[in-house]
CSV table of C-alpha atoms in Angstrom, one decimal:
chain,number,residue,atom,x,y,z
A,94,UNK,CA,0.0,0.0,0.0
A,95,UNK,CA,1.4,3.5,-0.9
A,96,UNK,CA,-0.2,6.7,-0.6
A,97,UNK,CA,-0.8,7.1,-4.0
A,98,UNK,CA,-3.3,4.1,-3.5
A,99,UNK,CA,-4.4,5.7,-0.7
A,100,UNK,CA,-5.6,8.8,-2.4
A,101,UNK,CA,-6.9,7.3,-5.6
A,102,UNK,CA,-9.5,5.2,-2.8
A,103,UNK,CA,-10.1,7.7,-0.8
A,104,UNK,CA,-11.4,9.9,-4.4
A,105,UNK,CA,-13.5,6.7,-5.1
A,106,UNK,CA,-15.1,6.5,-1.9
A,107,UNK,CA,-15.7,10.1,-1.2
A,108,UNK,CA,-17.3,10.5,-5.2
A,109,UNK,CA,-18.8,7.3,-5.1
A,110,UNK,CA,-18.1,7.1,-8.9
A,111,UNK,CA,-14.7,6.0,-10.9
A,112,UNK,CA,-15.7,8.4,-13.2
A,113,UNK,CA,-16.1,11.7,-11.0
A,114,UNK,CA,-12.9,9.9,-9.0
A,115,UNK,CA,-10.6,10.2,-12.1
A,116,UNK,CA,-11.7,13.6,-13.2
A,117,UNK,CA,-11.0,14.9,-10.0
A,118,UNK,CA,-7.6,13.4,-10.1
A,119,UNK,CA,-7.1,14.3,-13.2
A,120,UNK,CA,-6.5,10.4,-14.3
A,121,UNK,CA,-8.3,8.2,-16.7
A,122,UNK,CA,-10.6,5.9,-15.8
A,123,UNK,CA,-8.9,2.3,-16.6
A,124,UNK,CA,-5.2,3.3,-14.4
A,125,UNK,CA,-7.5,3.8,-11.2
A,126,UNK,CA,-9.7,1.3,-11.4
A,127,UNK,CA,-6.2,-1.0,-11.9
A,128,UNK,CA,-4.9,1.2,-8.4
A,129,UNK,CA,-8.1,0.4,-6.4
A,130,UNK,CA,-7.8,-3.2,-7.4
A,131,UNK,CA,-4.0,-3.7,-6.7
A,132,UNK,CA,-4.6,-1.8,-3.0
A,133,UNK,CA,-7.6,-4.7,-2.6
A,134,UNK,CA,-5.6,-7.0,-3.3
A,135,UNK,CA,-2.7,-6.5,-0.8
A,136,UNK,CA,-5.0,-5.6,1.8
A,137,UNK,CA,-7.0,-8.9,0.7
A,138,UNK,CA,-10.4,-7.8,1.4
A,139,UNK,CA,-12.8,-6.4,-1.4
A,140,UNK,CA,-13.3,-2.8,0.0
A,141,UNK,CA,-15.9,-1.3,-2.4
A,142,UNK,CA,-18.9,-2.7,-4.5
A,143,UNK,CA,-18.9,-1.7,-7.8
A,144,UNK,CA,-22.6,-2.1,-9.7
A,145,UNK,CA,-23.1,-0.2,-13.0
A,146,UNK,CA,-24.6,2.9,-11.9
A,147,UNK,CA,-22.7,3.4,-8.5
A,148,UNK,CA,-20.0,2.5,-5.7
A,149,UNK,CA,-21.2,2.1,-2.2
A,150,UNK,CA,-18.5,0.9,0.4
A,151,UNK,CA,-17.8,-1.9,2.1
A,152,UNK,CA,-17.2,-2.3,6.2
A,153,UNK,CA,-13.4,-2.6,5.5
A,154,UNK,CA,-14.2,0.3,3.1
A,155,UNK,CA,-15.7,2.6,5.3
A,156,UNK,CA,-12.4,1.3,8.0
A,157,UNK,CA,-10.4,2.2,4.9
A,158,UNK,CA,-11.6,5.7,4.6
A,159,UNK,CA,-11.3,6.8,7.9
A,160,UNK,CA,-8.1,5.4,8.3
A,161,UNK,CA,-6.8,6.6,4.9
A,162,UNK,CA,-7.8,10.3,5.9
A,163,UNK,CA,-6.2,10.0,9.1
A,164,UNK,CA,-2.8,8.7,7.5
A,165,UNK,CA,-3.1,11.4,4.9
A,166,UNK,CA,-3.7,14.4,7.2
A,167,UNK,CA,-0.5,12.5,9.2
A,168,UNK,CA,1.6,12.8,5.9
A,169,UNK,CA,0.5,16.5,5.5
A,170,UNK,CA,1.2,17.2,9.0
A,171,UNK,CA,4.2,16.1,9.0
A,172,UNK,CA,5.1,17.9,5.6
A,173,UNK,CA,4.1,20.6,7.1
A,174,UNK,CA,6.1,20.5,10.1
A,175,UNK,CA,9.2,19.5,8.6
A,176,UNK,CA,9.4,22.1,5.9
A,177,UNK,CA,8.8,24.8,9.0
A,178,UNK,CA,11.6,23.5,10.5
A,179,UNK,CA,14.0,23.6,7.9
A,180,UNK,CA,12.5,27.4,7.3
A,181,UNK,CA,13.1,28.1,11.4
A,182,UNK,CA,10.1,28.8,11.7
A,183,UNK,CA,9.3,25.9,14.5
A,184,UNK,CA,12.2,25.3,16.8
A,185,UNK,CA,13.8,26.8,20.3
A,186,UNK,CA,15.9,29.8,20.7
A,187,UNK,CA,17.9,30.8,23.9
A,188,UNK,CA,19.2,34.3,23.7
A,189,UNK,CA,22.1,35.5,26.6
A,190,UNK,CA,22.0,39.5,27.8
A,191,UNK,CA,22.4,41.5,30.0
A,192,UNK,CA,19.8,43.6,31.9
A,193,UNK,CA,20.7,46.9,30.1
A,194,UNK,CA,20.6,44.9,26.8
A,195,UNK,CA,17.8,44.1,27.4
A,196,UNK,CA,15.8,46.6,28.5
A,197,UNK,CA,16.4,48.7,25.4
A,198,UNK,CA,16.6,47.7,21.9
A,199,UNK,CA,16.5,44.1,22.2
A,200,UNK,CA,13.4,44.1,24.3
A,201,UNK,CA,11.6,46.0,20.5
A,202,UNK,CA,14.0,43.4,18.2
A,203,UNK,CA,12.3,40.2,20.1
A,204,UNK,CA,8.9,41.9,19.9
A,205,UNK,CA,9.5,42.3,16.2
A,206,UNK,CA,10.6,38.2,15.8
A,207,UNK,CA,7.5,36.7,17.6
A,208,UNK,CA,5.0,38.2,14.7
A,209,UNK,CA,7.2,36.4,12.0
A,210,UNK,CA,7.6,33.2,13.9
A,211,UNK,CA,5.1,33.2,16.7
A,212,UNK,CA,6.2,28.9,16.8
A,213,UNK,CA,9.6,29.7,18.0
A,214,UNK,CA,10.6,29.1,21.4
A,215,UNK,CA,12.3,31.7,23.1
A,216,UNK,CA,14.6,32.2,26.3
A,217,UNK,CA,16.2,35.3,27.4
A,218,UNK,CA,18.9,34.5,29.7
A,219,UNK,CA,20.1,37.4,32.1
A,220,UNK,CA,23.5,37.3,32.1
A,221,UNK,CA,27.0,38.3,32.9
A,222,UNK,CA,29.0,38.9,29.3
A,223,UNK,CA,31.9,36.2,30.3
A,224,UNK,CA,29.0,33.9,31.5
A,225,UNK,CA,27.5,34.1,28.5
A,226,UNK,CA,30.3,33.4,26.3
A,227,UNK,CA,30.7,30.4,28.5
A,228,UNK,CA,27.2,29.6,27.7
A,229,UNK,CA,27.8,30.0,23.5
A,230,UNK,CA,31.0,27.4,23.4
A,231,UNK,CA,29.2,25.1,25.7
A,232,UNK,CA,25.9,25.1,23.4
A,233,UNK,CA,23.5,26.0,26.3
A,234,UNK,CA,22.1,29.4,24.7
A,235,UNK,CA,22.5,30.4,20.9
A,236,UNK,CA,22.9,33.8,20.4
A,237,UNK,CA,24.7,36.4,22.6
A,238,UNK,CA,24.0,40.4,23.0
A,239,UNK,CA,27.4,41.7,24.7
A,240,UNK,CA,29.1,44.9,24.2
A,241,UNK,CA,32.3,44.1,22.5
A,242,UNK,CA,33.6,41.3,19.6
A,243,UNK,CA,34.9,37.9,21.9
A,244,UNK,CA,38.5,37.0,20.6
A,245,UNK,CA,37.1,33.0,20.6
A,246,UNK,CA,38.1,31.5,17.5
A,247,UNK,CA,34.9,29.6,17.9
A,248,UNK,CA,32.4,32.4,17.9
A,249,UNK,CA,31.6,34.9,15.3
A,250,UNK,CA,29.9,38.8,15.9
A,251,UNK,CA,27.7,41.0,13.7
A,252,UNK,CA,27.6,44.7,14.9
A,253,UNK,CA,23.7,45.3,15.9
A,254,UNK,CA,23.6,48.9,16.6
A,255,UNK,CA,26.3,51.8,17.5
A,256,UNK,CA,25.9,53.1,20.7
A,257,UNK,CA,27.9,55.6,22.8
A,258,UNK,CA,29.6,55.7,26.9
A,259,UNK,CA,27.9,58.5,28.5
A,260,UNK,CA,28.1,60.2,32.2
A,261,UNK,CA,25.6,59.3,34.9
A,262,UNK,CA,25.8,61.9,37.8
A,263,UNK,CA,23.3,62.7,40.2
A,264,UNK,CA,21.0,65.8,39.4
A,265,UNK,CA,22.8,68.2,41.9
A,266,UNK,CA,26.5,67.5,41.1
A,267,UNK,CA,28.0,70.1,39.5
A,268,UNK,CA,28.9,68.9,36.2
A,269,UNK,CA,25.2,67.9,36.1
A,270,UNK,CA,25.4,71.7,34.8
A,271,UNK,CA,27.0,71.0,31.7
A,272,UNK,CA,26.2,70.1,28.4
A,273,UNK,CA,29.4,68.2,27.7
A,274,UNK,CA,32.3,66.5,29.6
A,275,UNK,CA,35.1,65.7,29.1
A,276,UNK,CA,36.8,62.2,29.7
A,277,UNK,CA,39.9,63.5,32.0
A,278,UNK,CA,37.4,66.0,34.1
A,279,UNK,CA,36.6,62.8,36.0
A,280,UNK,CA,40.1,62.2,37.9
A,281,UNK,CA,38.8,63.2,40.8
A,282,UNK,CA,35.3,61.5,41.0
A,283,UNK,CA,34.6,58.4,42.9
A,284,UNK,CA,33.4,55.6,40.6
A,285,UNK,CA,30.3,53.1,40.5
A,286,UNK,CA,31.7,50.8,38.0
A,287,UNK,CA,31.1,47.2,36.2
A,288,UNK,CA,33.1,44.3,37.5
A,289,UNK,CA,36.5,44.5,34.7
A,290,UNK,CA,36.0,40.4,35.7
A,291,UNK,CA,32.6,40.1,34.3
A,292,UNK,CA,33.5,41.5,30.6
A,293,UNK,CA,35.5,42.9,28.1
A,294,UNK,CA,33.4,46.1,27.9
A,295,UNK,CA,33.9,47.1,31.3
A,296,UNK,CA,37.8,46.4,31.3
A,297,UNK,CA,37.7,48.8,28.0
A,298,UNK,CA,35.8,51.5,29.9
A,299,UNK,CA,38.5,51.6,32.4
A,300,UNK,CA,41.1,51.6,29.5
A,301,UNK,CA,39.6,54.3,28.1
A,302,UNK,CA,39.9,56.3,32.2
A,303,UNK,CA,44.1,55.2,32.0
A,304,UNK,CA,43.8,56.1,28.6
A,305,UNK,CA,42.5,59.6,29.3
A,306,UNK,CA,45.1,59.8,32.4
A,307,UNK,CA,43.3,58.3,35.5
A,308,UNK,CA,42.3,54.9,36.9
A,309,UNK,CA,39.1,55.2,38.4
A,310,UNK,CA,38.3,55.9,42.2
A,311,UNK,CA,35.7,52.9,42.9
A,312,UNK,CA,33.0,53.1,45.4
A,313,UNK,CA,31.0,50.8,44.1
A,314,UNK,CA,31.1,48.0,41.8
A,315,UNK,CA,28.5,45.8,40.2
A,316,UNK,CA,28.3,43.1,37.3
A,317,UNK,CA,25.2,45.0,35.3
A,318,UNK,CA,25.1,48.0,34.0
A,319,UNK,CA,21.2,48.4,35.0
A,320,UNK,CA,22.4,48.7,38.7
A,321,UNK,CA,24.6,51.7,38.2
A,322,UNK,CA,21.4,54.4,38.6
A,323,UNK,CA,20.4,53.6,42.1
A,324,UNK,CA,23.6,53.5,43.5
A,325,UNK,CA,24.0,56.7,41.5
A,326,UNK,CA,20.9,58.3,42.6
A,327,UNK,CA,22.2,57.3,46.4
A,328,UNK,CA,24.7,59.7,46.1
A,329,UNK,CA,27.6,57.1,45.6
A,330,UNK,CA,29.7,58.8,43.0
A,331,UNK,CA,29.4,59.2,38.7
A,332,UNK,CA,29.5,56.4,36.5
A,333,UNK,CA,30.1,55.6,32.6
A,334,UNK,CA,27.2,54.0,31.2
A,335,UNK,CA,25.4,53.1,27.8
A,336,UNK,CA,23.7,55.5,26.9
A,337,UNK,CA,20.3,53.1,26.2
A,338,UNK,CA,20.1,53.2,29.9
A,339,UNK,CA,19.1,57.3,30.2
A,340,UNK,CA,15.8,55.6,28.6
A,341,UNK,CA,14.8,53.8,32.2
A,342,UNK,CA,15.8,56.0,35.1
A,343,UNK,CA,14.3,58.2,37.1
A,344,UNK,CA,14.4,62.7,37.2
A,345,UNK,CA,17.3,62.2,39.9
A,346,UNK,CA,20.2,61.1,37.2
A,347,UNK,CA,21.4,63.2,34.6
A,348,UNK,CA,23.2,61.7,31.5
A,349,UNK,CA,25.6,64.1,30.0
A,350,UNK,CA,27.8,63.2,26.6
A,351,UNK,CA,31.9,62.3,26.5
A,352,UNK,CA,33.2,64.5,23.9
A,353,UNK,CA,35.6,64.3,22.6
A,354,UNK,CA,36.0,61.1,21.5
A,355,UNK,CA,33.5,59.1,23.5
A,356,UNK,CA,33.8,55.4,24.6
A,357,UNK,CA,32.4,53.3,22.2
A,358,UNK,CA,29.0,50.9,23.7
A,359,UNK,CA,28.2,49.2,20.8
A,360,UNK,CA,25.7,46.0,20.7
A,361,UNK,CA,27.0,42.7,18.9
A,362,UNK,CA,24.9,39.7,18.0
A,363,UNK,CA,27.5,36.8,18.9
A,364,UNK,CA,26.8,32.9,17.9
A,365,UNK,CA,29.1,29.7,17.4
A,366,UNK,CA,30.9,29.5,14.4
A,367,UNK,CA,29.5,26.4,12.9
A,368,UNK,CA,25.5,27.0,13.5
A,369,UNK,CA,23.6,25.5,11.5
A,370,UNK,CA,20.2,26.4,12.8
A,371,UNK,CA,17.8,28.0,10.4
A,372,UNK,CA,15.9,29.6,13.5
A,373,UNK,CA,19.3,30.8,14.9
A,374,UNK,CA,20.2,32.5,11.2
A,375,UNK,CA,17.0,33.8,10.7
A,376,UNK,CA,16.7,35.6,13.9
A,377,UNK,CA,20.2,37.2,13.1
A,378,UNK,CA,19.2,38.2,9.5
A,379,UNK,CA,15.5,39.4,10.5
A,380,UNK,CA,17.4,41.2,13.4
A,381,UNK,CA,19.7,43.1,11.1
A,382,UNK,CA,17.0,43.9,8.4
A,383,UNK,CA,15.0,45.1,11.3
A,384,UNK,CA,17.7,47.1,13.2
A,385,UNK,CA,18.9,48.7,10.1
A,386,UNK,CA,15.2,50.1,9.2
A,387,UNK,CA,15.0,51.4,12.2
A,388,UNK,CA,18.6,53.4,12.0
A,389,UNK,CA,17.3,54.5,8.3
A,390,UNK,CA,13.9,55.9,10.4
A,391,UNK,CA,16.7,57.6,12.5
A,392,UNK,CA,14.7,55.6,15.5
């Protein structure tokens, strides 16, 4: 039995004629009648009777149809599943950030991927940049956000947006006054910095301090940027921060440019190498489509 069989009786059965059976399957008449006697005869059980003006079915007939349209709707199924699959458009996606990350442009970039492929799976893991890239080589998430390009050989980056270092300072320090500062003015500040142990982009921030003739006085340190504001807003000290997170804090912080030449904060999309998932490529390529469209609206 092959599904061509199946098909040819399940025409039969549901026209009741060989005539209205082959026109609908765009067949002649004498090839299906040859079909519906060969599938008889391996099954070995007569599963329709034929008279001259009709064809009524048979108990194994009417077993036959149910079952045929069952295995059918299996096949397409199945079809149907498989080909999403090899689109990515059915699968699992785990996706490693951090906080700040994630609570500005990747928060719009995964709203923008569940209306193409609603089927997908998704987990955001909150994470530390080195725990993430720990996560990538040992194939527990798929796709990293981090600030910075990792120098694994194993992993490959695609810039996702440009962003800029700016200065956090509480709303009644002084230089909360200007409209610009200057790297070097901020010698003699105490610090609330990232952890220089939990990723590349906070040891660059402080390259860029030695770089501008000062190593930062610390008074506080955390592993996420998104924790900077409150400590901040508490009167600890200034901080360098991207500049997505001026977009969730409260009236007490002002966020005042570098200039010249300010740190660079920019967003990568970092995945293994040797991916072959279709959902993992076409989250990065719907991701750069979409992130470009929205630089071109100047968003």
């Amino acid at each position: 039995m092959d599904l061509r069989q199946v098909r040819y009786f399940i025409a039969v059965a549901e026209e009741r004629s060989f005539t209205l059976a082959a026109r609908r399957l765009n067949i002649s008449q004498p090839p299906l009648s040859q079909h519906i006697q060969a599938l008889e005869a391996e099954l070995g059980t007569q599963l329709l009777y034929r008279t001259s003006r009709k064809v009524e079915l048979t108990q194994a007939g009417e077993a036959m149809l149910l079952r045929g349209r069952a295995i059918l709707q299996q096949v397409k199924s199945a079809e149907d599943e498989v080909r999403s699959i090899g689109a990515g458009l059915i699968g699992t996606l785990d996706l490693g950030a951090t906080g700040s990350i994630l609570r500005g442009r990747l928060a719009e970039l995964l709203a923008a991927y569940r209306e193409v492929a609603p089927l997908v799976r998704m987990t955001v893991h909150e994470q530390a940049p080195a725990l993430q890239i720990a996560a990538l080589l040992n194939r527990t998430t798929n796709i990293s956000l981090i600030r910075g390009i990792p120098g694994e050989r194993d992993l490959t980056s695609k810039l996702a947006w440009r962003e800029e270092v700016v200065l956090a300072v509480p709303r009644t320090h002084r230089l909360a006054k200007r409209k610009r500062v200057a790297l070097g003015e901020l010698a003699s500040e105490d610090h609330v910095i990232l952890d220089p142990d939990s990723s590349d982009f906070a040891r660059y921030v402080q390259t860029c301090c030695v770089d501008a003739g000062f190593l930062p006085k610390v008074s506080q340190q955390v592993v996420d940027a998104q924790s900077i504001p409150s400590l901040i807003a508490a009167g600890f000290g200034v901080a360098l921060v991207p500049q997505s997170i001026a977009r969730f804090t409260t009236a007490d912080i002002a966020f005042r440019p570098i200039r010249p030449s300010p740190p660079a904060a920019d967003v990568f999309l970092v995945f293994r190498a040797d991916e072959t998932s279709m959902v993992v490529h076409n989250f990065i390529k719907l991701a750069l489509r979409y992130l470009s469209h929205r630089k071109r609206l100047g968003q």
